[in-house]
Short mmCIF file of C-alpha atoms in Angstrom, two decimals:
data_model
loop_
_atom_site.label_atom_id
_atom_site.label_comp_id
_atom_site.label_asym_id
_atom_site.label_seq_id
_atom_site.Cartn_x
_atom_site.Cartn_y
_atom_site.Cartn_z
CA MET E 1 26.69 -34.08 8.99
CA ALA E 2 26.33 -31.86 5.96
CA MET E 3 23.49 -29.36 6.24
CA ARG E 4 21.65 -27.89 3.29
CA GLN E 5 20.67 -24.21 3.31
CA THR E 6 17.00 -23.52 4.09
CA PRO E 7 16.13 -19.99 3.07
CA LEU E 8 13.25 -18.32 4.88
CA THR E 9 10.79 -16.76 2.48
CA CYS E 10 9.11 -13.51 3.49
CA SER E 11 5.96 -12.99 1.49
CA GLY E 12 3.61 -10.04 1.45
CA HIS E 13 4.81 -7.92 -1.43
CA THR E 14 2.87 -8.28 -4.64
CA ARG E 15 5.45 -6.88 -7.07
CA PRO E 16 9.24 -7.07 -7.44
CA VAL E 17 11.37 -6.16 -4.43
CA VAL E 18 13.97 -3.71 -5.68
CA ASP E 19 15.84 -2.55 -2.61
CA LEU E 20 16.35 -3.55 0.98
CA ALA E 21 18.28 -2.24 3.96
CA PHE E 22 19.08 -3.34 7.50
CA SER E 23 19.21 -1.07 10.52
CA GLY E 24 21.98 -1.26 13.08
CA ILE E 25 21.62 -3.45 16.15
CA THR E 26 19.13 -1.89 18.58
CA PRO E 27 17.95 -2.99 22.03
CA TYR E 28 15.00 -4.62 20.22
CA GLY E 29 17.12 -6.51 17.72
CA TYR E 30 17.72 -5.31 14.19
CA PHE E 31 15.28 -4.50 11.43
CA LEU E 32 14.90 -4.81 7.71
CA ILE E 33 13.05 -2.54 5.30
CA SER E 34 12.11 -3.57 1.77
CA ALA E 35 11.26 -1.33 -1.18
CA CYS E 36 8.77 -2.72 -3.63
CA LYS E 37 7.20 -1.75 -6.91
CA ASP E 38 3.79 -2.20 -5.27
CA GLY E 39 4.40 1.12 -3.49
CA LYS E 40 4.13 -0.36 -0.01
CA PRO E 41 7.51 -0.65 1.73
CA MET E 42 7.53 -3.05 4.66
CA LEU E 43 9.38 -3.20 7.95
CA ARG E 44 10.40 -6.61 9.23
CA GLN E 45 12.20 -8.00 12.25
CA GLY E 46 15.70 -8.59 10.89
CA ASP E 47 16.56 -11.95 12.40
CA THR E 48 13.25 -13.71 11.73
CA GLY E 49 11.75 -11.89 8.77
CA ASP E 50 8.49 -11.40 10.71
CA TRP E 51 6.43 -8.58 9.31
CA ILE E 52 6.10 -5.60 11.66
CA GLY E 53 4.29 -3.07 9.50
CA THR E 54 3.75 -1.51 6.12
CA PHE E 55 4.41 2.17 5.39
CA LEU E 56 1.32 3.39 3.57
CA GLY E 57 1.27 6.62 1.62
CA HIS E 58 3.33 6.39 -1.53
CA LYS E 59 1.39 6.54 -4.78
CA GLY E 60 3.92 4.81 -6.98
CA ALA E 61 6.64 2.17 -7.04
CA VAL E 62 9.11 2.55 -4.19
CA TRP E 63 12.65 2.34 -5.58
CA GLY E 64 14.76 2.88 -2.49
CA ALA E 65 14.35 2.37 1.24
CA THR E 66 16.58 2.83 4.23
CA LEU E 67 16.51 2.83 8.04
CA ASN E 68 18.52 4.92 10.42
CA THR E 69 20.92 3.12 12.75
CA ASP E 70 18.51 2.71 15.68
CA ALA E 71 15.55 1.93 13.39
CA THR E 72 13.45 4.80 14.70
CA LYS E 73 13.23 6.45 11.29
CA ALA E 74 12.76 5.12 7.80
CA ALA E 75 13.10 6.87 4.46
CA THR E 76 11.78 5.81 1.09
CA ALA E 77 12.26 7.01 -2.50
CA ALA E 78 9.44 6.56 -4.97
CA ALA E 79 8.18 6.96 -8.50
CA ASP E 80 5.56 9.43 -7.24
CA PHE E 81 8.33 12.06 -7.24
CA THR E 82 8.60 12.12 -3.45
CA ALA E 83 10.98 10.88 -0.83
CA LYS E 84 9.23 10.26 2.47
CA VAL E 85 10.52 10.06 6.02
CA TRP E 86 8.60 7.80 8.40
CA ASP E 87 8.46 7.10 12.09
CA ALA E 88 9.62 3.48 12.01
CA VAL E 89 8.04 2.71 15.39
CA SER E 90 4.50 3.92 14.69
CA GLY E 91 4.56 3.64 10.90
CA ASP E 92 3.37 7.23 10.48
CA GLU E 93 4.55 9.40 7.64
CA VAL E 94 6.56 12.26 9.09
CA LEU E 95 7.72 14.16 6.02
CA SER E 96 7.05 14.14 2.32
CA LEU E 97 9.81 15.77 0.26
CA ALA E 98 8.70 16.75 -3.22
CA HIS E 99 11.11 16.22 -6.10
CA LYS E 100 10.95 17.04 -9.78
CA HIS E 101 11.21 13.45 -10.96
CA ILE E 102 11.32 9.83 -9.81
CA VAL E 103 13.41 9.48 -6.65
CA LYS E 104 15.60 6.39 -6.59
CA THR E 105 17.78 6.50 -3.50
CA VAL E 106 17.71 7.79 0.08
CA SER E 107 20.35 7.72 2.82
CA PHE E 108 20.48 9.03 6.41
CA THR E 109 23.58 10.48 8.02
CA GLN E 110 24.71 8.63 11.14
CA ASP E 111 23.01 11.15 13.44
CA SER E 112 19.80 10.87 11.34
CA ASN E 113 19.69 14.64 10.98
CA CYS E 114 20.23 14.81 7.24
CA LEU E 115 18.76 12.88 4.35
CA LEU E 116 20.52 12.47 1.01
CA THR E 117 18.31 11.81 -2.02
CA GLY E 118 18.97 11.15 -5.69
CA GLY E 119 16.94 10.19 -8.70
CA ASN E 120 16.00 10.75 -12.29
CA ASP E 121 16.42 14.51 -12.15
CA LYS E 122 20.20 13.88 -11.93
CA LEU E 123 20.60 15.97 -8.77
CA LEU E 124 21.79 14.97 -5.33
CA ARG E 125 19.84 16.70 -2.59
CA ILE E 126 20.67 17.07 1.08
CA TYR E 127 17.73 17.79 3.38
CA ASP E 128 18.11 19.07 6.91
CA LEU E 129 15.46 17.06 8.73
CA SER E 130 15.35 19.46 11.67
CA ASN E 131 14.42 22.20 9.20
CA PRO E 132 12.50 20.42 6.45
CA GLU E 133 10.79 23.56 5.12
CA ALA E 134 14.16 24.94 4.05
CA ALA E 135 15.28 24.24 0.50
CA PRO E 136 17.68 21.31 0.25
CA GLN E 137 21.28 21.74 -0.85
CA GLU E 138 21.63 20.50 -4.41
CA ILE E 139 24.66 18.93 -6.06
CA ALA E 140 24.68 18.76 -9.84
CA GLY E 141 27.13 16.92 -12.03
CA HIS E 142 25.76 13.61 -13.10
CA THR E 143 24.56 13.52 -16.69
CA SER E 144 21.94 10.85 -16.20
CA ALA E 145 19.62 9.40 -13.58
CA ILE E 146 21.20 8.71 -10.20
CA LYS E 147 20.73 5.15 -9.04
CA LYS E 148 22.35 5.15 -5.61
CA ALA E 149 23.76 7.79 -3.28
CA LEU E 150 25.46 7.10 0.03
CA TRP E 151 27.19 9.02 2.79
CA CYS E 152 30.77 7.96 3.45
CA ASN E 153 33.89 8.99 5.33
CA ASN E 154 31.98 9.84 8.49
CA ASP E 155 29.28 11.70 6.53
CA LYS E 156 31.90 14.14 5.25
CA GLN E 157 31.66 12.81 1.71
CA ILE E 158 29.05 11.42 -0.67
CA LEU E 159 29.32 8.57 -3.16
CA SER E 160 26.87 8.49 -6.04
CA ALA E 161 26.33 6.02 -8.88
CA ALA E 162 24.36 6.95 -11.97
CA ASP E 163 23.26 5.65 -15.35
CA ASP E 164 25.96 7.82 -16.92
CA LYS E 165 28.28 4.91 -16.05
CA THR E 166 30.15 6.91 -13.43
CA ILE E 167 30.57 6.77 -9.70
CA ARG E 168 31.47 10.12 -8.18
CA LEU E 169 32.87 11.09 -4.83
CA TRP E 170 31.80 14.51 -3.50
CA ASN E 171 32.86 16.65 -0.58
CA ARG E 172 29.83 17.59 1.45
CA SER E 173 31.16 20.92 2.66
CA SER E 174 32.32 22.23 -0.71
CA MET E 175 29.67 20.26 -2.67
CA GLU E 176 32.37 19.63 -5.24
CA GLU E 177 33.35 16.51 -7.08
CA VAL E 178 36.56 15.01 -5.72
CA LYS E 179 36.97 11.93 -7.89
CA THR E 180 35.16 10.04 -10.64
CA LEU E 181 35.25 6.40 -11.66
CA THR E 182 34.10 5.66 -15.20
CA PHE E 183 32.94 2.24 -16.32
CA ASP E 184 32.17 0.69 -19.72
CA THR E 185 28.79 -0.38 -18.55
CA SER E 186 26.15 0.80 -16.12
CA VAL E 187 26.82 0.09 -12.45
CA SER E 188 24.06 -2.10 -11.03
CA SER E 189 24.66 -1.57 -7.32
CA MET E 190 26.86 0.06 -4.73
CA GLU E 191 27.34 -0.76 -1.04
CA TYR E 192 29.47 1.15 1.44
CA VAL E 193 31.24 -0.62 4.30
CA ALA E 194 32.23 2.04 6.83
CA ASP E 195 34.53 -0.16 8.84
CA GLY E 196 37.48 -0.40 6.51
CA GLU E 197 36.17 2.24 4.07
CA ILE E 198 35.32 -0.19 1.28
CA VAL E 199 32.84 0.33 -1.55
CA VAL E 200 31.35 -2.76 -3.19
CA ILE E 201 30.35 -2.08 -6.79
CA THR E 202 28.69 -4.44 -9.25
CA TYR E 203 28.52 -4.17 -13.03
CA GLY E 204 28.07 -6.85 -15.67
CA LYS E 205 29.31 -10.10 -14.11
CA THR E 206 31.85 -8.27 -11.97
CA ILE E 207 31.90 -7.53 -8.28
CA ALA E 208 34.52 -4.87 -7.59
CA PHE E 209 35.92 -3.61 -4.30
CA TYR E 210 37.29 -0.10 -4.06
CA ASN E 211 38.80 2.01 -1.30
CA ALA E 212 36.03 4.47 -0.43
CA LEU E 213 38.38 7.36 0.32
CA SER E 214 40.72 7.18 -2.65
CA LEU E 215 38.49 5.22 -5.05
CA GLU E 216 41.46 2.97 -5.76
CA LEU E 217 40.62 -0.53 -6.93
CA ILE E 218 41.26 -3.23 -4.33
CA LYS E 219 40.14 -6.27 -6.33
CA THR E 220 37.54 -7.57 -8.77
CA VAL E 221 35.81 -10.93 -8.83
CA GLU E 222 33.94 -12.46 -11.78
CA ALA E 223 30.63 -14.27 -11.21
CA PRO E 224 29.02 -16.86 -13.50
CA ALA E 225 26.12 -14.55 -14.36
CA PRO E 226 25.27 -10.83 -14.54
CA ILE E 227 25.13 -9.53 -10.98
CA ASN E 228 22.64 -6.96 -9.71
CA SER E 229 23.80 -6.63 -6.13
CA ALA E 230 26.52 -7.76 -3.76
CA SER E 231 27.27 -7.39 -0.06
CA LEU E 232 30.44 -7.83 1.97
CA HIS E 233 30.28 -9.66 5.31
CA PRO E 234 31.09 -7.38 8.32
CA ASP E 235 34.16 -9.50 9.09
CA LYS E 236 35.24 -9.22 5.45
CA ASP E 237 35.77 -12.93 5.05
CA PHE E 238 33.07 -13.45 2.48
CA PHE E 239 30.69 -11.63 0.24
CA VAL E 240 27.44 -12.65 -1.40
CA ALA E 241 26.06 -11.67 -4.79
CA GLY E 242 22.86 -12.23 -6.73
CA GLY E 243 21.65 -11.38 -10.21
CA GLU E 244 19.99 -12.43 -13.38
CA ASP E 245 20.29 -16.21 -13.01
CA PHE E 246 18.09 -16.11 -9.85
CA LYS E 247 20.87 -17.62 -7.71
CA LEU E 248 22.71 -16.35 -4.67
CA TYR E 249 26.49 -16.81 -4.75
CA LYS E 250 28.84 -16.85 -1.79
CA PHE E 251 32.51 -16.07 -2.37
CA ASP E 252 35.60 -16.05 -0.19
CA TYR E 253 36.76 -12.42 -0.11
CA SER E 254 40.48 -13.17 0.26
CA THR E 255 40.81 -15.99 -2.24
CA LYS E 256 37.99 -14.83 -4.57
CA GLU E 257 36.87 -18.43 -4.72
CA GLU E 258 33.19 -19.21 -5.32
CA LEU E 259 32.20 -21.21 -2.22
CA GLU E 260 28.50 -21.88 -2.66
CA SER E 261 25.54 -21.06 -4.82
CA TYR E 262 21.92 -21.30 -3.80
CA LYS E 263 18.77 -21.58 -5.83
CA GLY E 264 15.49 -20.43 -4.38
CA HIS E 265 14.23 -17.28 -6.03
CA PHE E 266 11.90 -17.51 -9.01
CA GLY E 267 13.14 -14.34 -10.61
CA PRO E 268 16.26 -12.17 -10.88
CA VAL E 269 17.76 -11.07 -7.59
CA HIS E 270 17.71 -7.29 -7.32
CA CYS E 271 19.32 -6.66 -3.95
CA VAL E 272 21.27 -8.56 -1.33
CA ARG E 273 22.53 -7.37 2.05
CA PHE E 274 24.24 -8.87 5.06
CA SER E 275 22.64 -8.32 8.46
CA PRO E 276 24.60 -6.09 10.85
CA ASP E 277 25.74 -9.13 12.88
CA GLY E 278 26.68 -11.04 9.73
CA GLU E 279 24.63 -14.08 10.74
CA LEU E 280 22.32 -13.92 7.76
CA TYR E 281 21.84 -12.13 4.47
CA ALA E 282 18.62 -11.04 2.84
CA SER E 283 17.83 -11.04 -0.88
CA GLY E 284 15.01 -9.28 -2.72
CA SER E 285 13.81 -10.50 -6.07
CA GLU E 286 11.66 -9.87 -9.12
CA ASP E 287 9.48 -12.72 -7.77
CA GLY E 288 8.15 -10.38 -5.07
CA THR E 289 9.74 -12.17 -2.14
CA LEU E 290 12.54 -11.52 0.30
CA ARG E 291 14.56 -14.48 1.38
CA LEU E 292 16.80 -14.80 4.42
CA TRP E 293 19.84 -17.06 4.12
CA GLN E 294 22.15 -18.32 6.84
CA THR E 295 25.81 -17.40 6.69
CA ALA E 296 26.78 -20.45 8.75
CA VAL E 297 24.40 -23.09 7.45
CA GLY E 298 23.07 -25.30 10.22
CA LYS E 299 23.70 -22.89 13.07
CA THR E 300 20.84 -22.23 15.45
CA TYR E 301 19.82 -18.63 14.89
CA GLY E 302 16.54 -16.80 14.46
CA LEU E 303 14.04 -19.28 13.06
CA TRP E 304 16.68 -21.82 12.05
CA LYS E 305 17.26 -24.63 14.47
CA CYS E 306 20.20 -27.00 14.72
CA VAL E 307 19.21 -30.63 14.99
CA LEU E 308 21.64 -32.95 16.77
CA PRO E 309 22.39 -35.96 14.52
CA GLU E 310 22.62 -38.62 17.26
CA LEU E 311 18.96 -38.15 18.18
CA GLY E 312 17.86 -39.40 14.77
CA GLY E 313 16.85 -35.96 13.59
CA SER E 314 13.90 -35.75 15.94
CA ALA E 315 15.23 -32.70 17.72
CA ALA E 316 14.16 -34.08 21.06
CA ASN E 317 16.97 -32.11 22.61
CA ILE E 318 16.18 -28.51 21.77
CA LEU E 319 19.17 -26.26 22.08
CA PRO E 320 18.67 -22.82 23.52
CA ASP E 321 19.75 -20.37 20.88
CA THR E 322 21.22 -16.95 21.41
CA THR E 323 18.16 -15.02 20.28
CA GLY E 324 15.72 -16.77 22.59
CA HIS E 325 13.34 -17.68 19.80
CA LEU E 326 13.23 -21.36 20.58
CA GLN E 327 9.89 -21.98 22.19
CA THR E 328 8.35 -25.00 20.55
CA SER E 329 7.79 -28.15 22.53
CA VAL E 330 9.23 -31.47 21.48
CA ASP E 331 5.90 -32.50 19.95
CA GLY E 332 5.69 -29.30 17.97
CA VAL E 333 8.91 -30.21 16.22
CA HIS E 334 7.22 -32.97 14.25
CA ALA E 335 5.13 -30.37 12.53
CA LEU E 336 8.24 -28.74 11.06
CA MET E 337 8.36 -28.66 7.34
CA GLU E 338 11.47 -30.71 6.71
CA ASP E 339 11.38 -30.36 2.98
CA LEU E 340 11.78 -26.61 2.96
CA GLY E 341 15.22 -27.05 1.48
CA ALA E 342 13.96 -28.70 -1.70
CA GLU E 343 15.00 -26.56 -4.61
CA ASN E 344 11.79 -26.72 -6.52
CA SER E 345 9.41 -26.84 -3.59
CA GLU E 346 6.04 -25.36 -4.20
CA GLN E 347 4.81 -22.57 -1.98
CA LEU E 348 4.09 -24.01 1.45
CA TYR E 349 1.50 -21.43 2.32
CA THR E 350 -0.55 -18.99 0.36
CA PRO E 351 0.66 -15.41 0.55
CA THR E 352 -1.58 -13.23 2.69
CA PRO E 353 -3.80 -10.88 0.73
CA GLU E 354 -2.60 -7.42 -0.13
CA ILE E 355 -3.26 -4.84 2.55
CA LYS E 356 -6.19 -2.64 1.57
CA ALA E 357 -5.40 0.94 2.26
CA MET N 1 22.75 -36.44 1.00
CA ALA N 2 22.72 -33.21 2.99
CA THR N 3 19.84 -32.65 5.38
CA PRO N 4 18.06 -29.33 5.02
CA VAL N 5 18.30 -27.08 8.08
CA SER N 6 15.12 -27.25 10.15
CA VAL N 7 13.12 -24.17 10.93
CA LEU N 8 10.78 -23.43 13.81
CA ARG N 9 8.21 -21.80 11.57
CA LEU N 10 8.02 -19.52 8.56
CA PRO N 11 8.34 -15.75 8.93
CA LYS N 12 5.02 -14.13 9.78
CA GLY N 13 3.39 -12.35 6.90
CA PRO N 14 1.41 -9.10 6.84
CA ASP N 15 -1.92 -8.85 8.63
CA PRO N 16 -4.55 -8.28 5.93
CA ASN N 17 -6.58 -6.07 8.25
CA SER N 18 -4.06 -3.54 9.41
CA ARG N 19 -0.86 -1.80 8.50
CA GLY N 20 0.88 -3.24 11.55
CA PHE N 21 3.19 -1.42 13.98
CA ASP N 22 1.52 -3.10 16.93
CA PRO N 23 1.02 -0.52 19.71
CA LYS N 24 1.31 -3.31 22.26
CA SER N 25 4.82 -4.28 21.20
CA PRO N 26 7.54 -3.48 23.76
CA ARG N 27 9.36 -1.29 21.23
CA PHE N 28 6.27 0.80 20.51
CA ILE N 29 5.48 1.27 24.19
CA ALA N 30 9.03 2.27 24.96
CA LEU N 31 9.65 4.57 22.01
CA CYS N 32 6.35 6.01 20.87
CA ARG N 33 5.27 9.26 22.33
CA THR N 34 1.63 10.16 22.37
CA SER N 35 0.81 12.10 19.25
CA ILE N 36 -0.14 15.38 20.89
CA SER N 37 3.12 16.91 21.99
CA SER N 38 1.58 18.72 24.90
CA SER N 39 1.16 15.48 26.73
CA ALA N 40 4.59 13.85 26.86
CA ALA N 41 3.55 11.10 29.21
CA SER N 42 6.43 11.45 31.61
CA GLU N 43 5.86 15.14 32.21
CA ALA N 44 2.09 15.32 32.55
CA ASP N 45 0.45 14.46 35.82
CA PRO N 46 -1.82 11.40 35.70
CA GLU N 47 -4.97 13.43 36.25
CA GLN N 48 -4.32 15.73 33.33
CA LEU N 49 -3.41 12.76 31.20
CA GLN N 50 -6.65 11.07 32.10
CA ARG N 51 -8.65 14.15 31.18
CA GLU N 52 -6.83 14.42 27.89
CA GLN N 53 -7.40 10.76 27.13
CA HIS N 54 -11.09 11.19 27.91
CA ALA N 55 -11.31 14.18 25.62
CA ARG N 56 -9.53 12.23 22.91
CA SER N 57 -11.90 9.30 23.15
CA VAL N 58 -14.88 11.63 23.00
CA LEU N 59 -13.52 13.29 19.89
CA ARG N 60 -12.71 9.98 18.27
CA GLU N 61 -16.15 8.61 19.04
CA ASN N 62 -17.76 11.70 17.55
CA PHE N 63 -15.67 11.32 14.44
CA LEU N 64 -16.62 7.68 14.03
CA ARG N 65 -20.29 8.44 14.61
CA CYS N 66 -20.05 11.13 11.95
CA LEU N 67 -18.66 8.63 9.49
CA LEU N 68 -21.46 6.23 10.33
CA SER N 69 -24.20 8.78 9.98
CA MET N 70 -22.80 9.94 6.63
CA SER N 71 -23.30 6.59 4.97
CA ASN N 72 -25.70 6.68 2.03
CA LYS N 73 -26.15 10.41 2.40
CA LYS N 74 -25.27 13.07 -0.12
CA VAL N 75 -22.09 14.80 1.02
CA GLN N 76 -20.03 17.65 -0.32
CA PHE N 77 -16.24 17.38 -0.32
CA HIS N 78 -14.20 20.55 -0.16
CA MET N 79 -10.78 19.64 -1.47
CA HIS N 80 -7.49 21.28 -2.36
CA GLU N 81 -7.20 23.42 -5.48
CA LYS N 82 -10.69 24.86 -4.84
CA VAL N 83 -12.38 21.59 -5.74
CA LYS N 84 -15.95 21.06 -4.54
CA VAL N 85 -17.63 17.82 -5.46
CA GLU N 86 -20.76 16.09 -4.35
CA ALA N 87 -21.28 12.37 -3.92
CA THR N 88 -23.11 9.73 -1.94
CA PHE N 89 -20.88 8.61 0.89
CA GLY N 90 -20.27 4.90 1.19
CA ALA N 91 -17.56 4.05 3.69
CA SER N 92 -14.10 4.85 4.93
CA ASP N 93 -11.20 2.44 5.09
CA ILE N 94 -9.69 1.56 8.45
CA ASP N 95 -6.79 4.03 8.35
CA VAL N 96 -8.99 6.80 6.91
CA LEU N 97 -6.87 7.02 3.81
CA ASN N 98 -9.68 6.63 1.29
CA PHE N 99 -13.44 7.25 1.23
CA GLN N 100 -15.58 5.06 -0.96
CA VAL N 101 -18.29 7.10 -2.69
CA SER N 102 -20.94 6.59 -5.36
CA ASP N 103 -22.31 9.02 -7.95
CA LEU N 104 -19.46 11.44 -7.68
CA HIS N 105 -20.40 14.62 -9.55
CA THR N 106 -17.30 16.05 -11.18
CA PRO N 107 -16.92 18.85 -13.73
CA ILE N 108 -16.33 16.22 -16.39
CA GLY N 109 -19.23 13.97 -15.52
CA VAL N 110 -20.70 11.67 -12.93
CA GLN N 111 -18.48 8.83 -11.72
CA LYS N 112 -20.61 5.90 -10.64
CA GLU N 113 -18.11 4.58 -8.09
CA ALA N 114 -14.99 6.29 -6.85
CA LEU N 115 -12.39 6.45 -4.12
CA ILE N 116 -11.59 9.85 -2.68
CA ARG N 117 -8.10 10.26 -1.26
CA CYS N 118 -8.50 11.59 2.28
CA GLN N 119 -5.33 13.61 2.30
CA ASP N 120 -6.79 15.68 -0.55
CA VAL N 121 -9.94 16.50 1.44
CA ILE N 122 -10.16 19.67 3.47
CA SER N 123 -13.70 19.24 4.76
CA VAL N 124 -16.87 17.22 4.28
CA THR N 125 -20.34 18.73 4.61
CA PHE N 126 -23.65 16.93 4.88
CA ASP N 127 -27.14 17.36 6.25
CA VAL N 128 -27.78 15.26 9.30
#
């Protein structure tokens, strides 16, 4: 029986969601952080989208957000000229790192000891988090605002994308530029896949895949609309992309074929990322929401539940799912909102009021 | 016609009354150390921990009583950059991030209603 995708909408933000990141898989599951122009980045449980907490303290739009692998630390980059490091368990602000201009991107090394930042002052900065008072190392070179900066090659190198239409690869030890990729148009996003050393780059309607070590082009794929962000599945069988036409696209990585497209967002999609287990992907949009989408539509996972067809869709036989979230009784099933998949469905609940800080 | 995938419920949204990070969650209990480093729970003996907890609750209670007794009184804020302003204290928000004040006397005039950012405040003085 064909199943139609039911995205899960995470509300709570009041302005566009511009960045999102997943943690690794921890003993408590995996987590998702979202950066929003309302200045209040939020932490959510990765497989359900349940809100865990809001990091309060920034005084301007938050442009970038990231979690360390075990989700004990979070870092955010904001328009208030600071990058902040947070305790992602208690929600407390741990460090505030002053910059000379809007900070756009933050990235932890794998051991969480160093933080890479980049922004409108065109400099890459490396902070030693065990010695935060010390001045950061600075790498200059870009001629316009840096949009995204990531560690790669086992934290030995740095990849940075800027509005100067270049992507540059730097050696951390020498702080020198190793290679540069120049494009005709501004790069909209960059994602690094450590396993396989692949960089996913989007610009215009193109999603391009490069070798992260040599910056050699692997392949490019054209989408039907301008793309703002793309993410490659951990198994490298598909990738997803979203952009200006509000839709999410799913492509086969090997054949480059467009497999599916999903409507749901009410505004351009700014960021899209696969979860660390590849079971779902999250998208953040201008409409202020995050949506979670299933990779294998119809599979029981997180809040999605598989309904066996021979029971007339009543779900009387509830299957235990791998995450242990299935707790509703048979009667409770009738209260499920079956029409969540409708493309133009109105909001099924009113968003909770903004947190007063 | 494809059937939409059923869901158990929608993702939970933010709590309007708090910033979250539930201290009763298993992750918090397992990973969060008490904020004063001298009392890493595993090292301290239970008696010392109890005394420290008692002291902490006394201090917290005093702080909250101070906030209560300040309401509707004229208070002086000593802030960074050698700023000293006077206002009538209204209330604090739950995370003590902002103080609501009225009639804030500033060098450029009197602000009828204002929010003072707590992280900018060094001390608050008032007559009991």
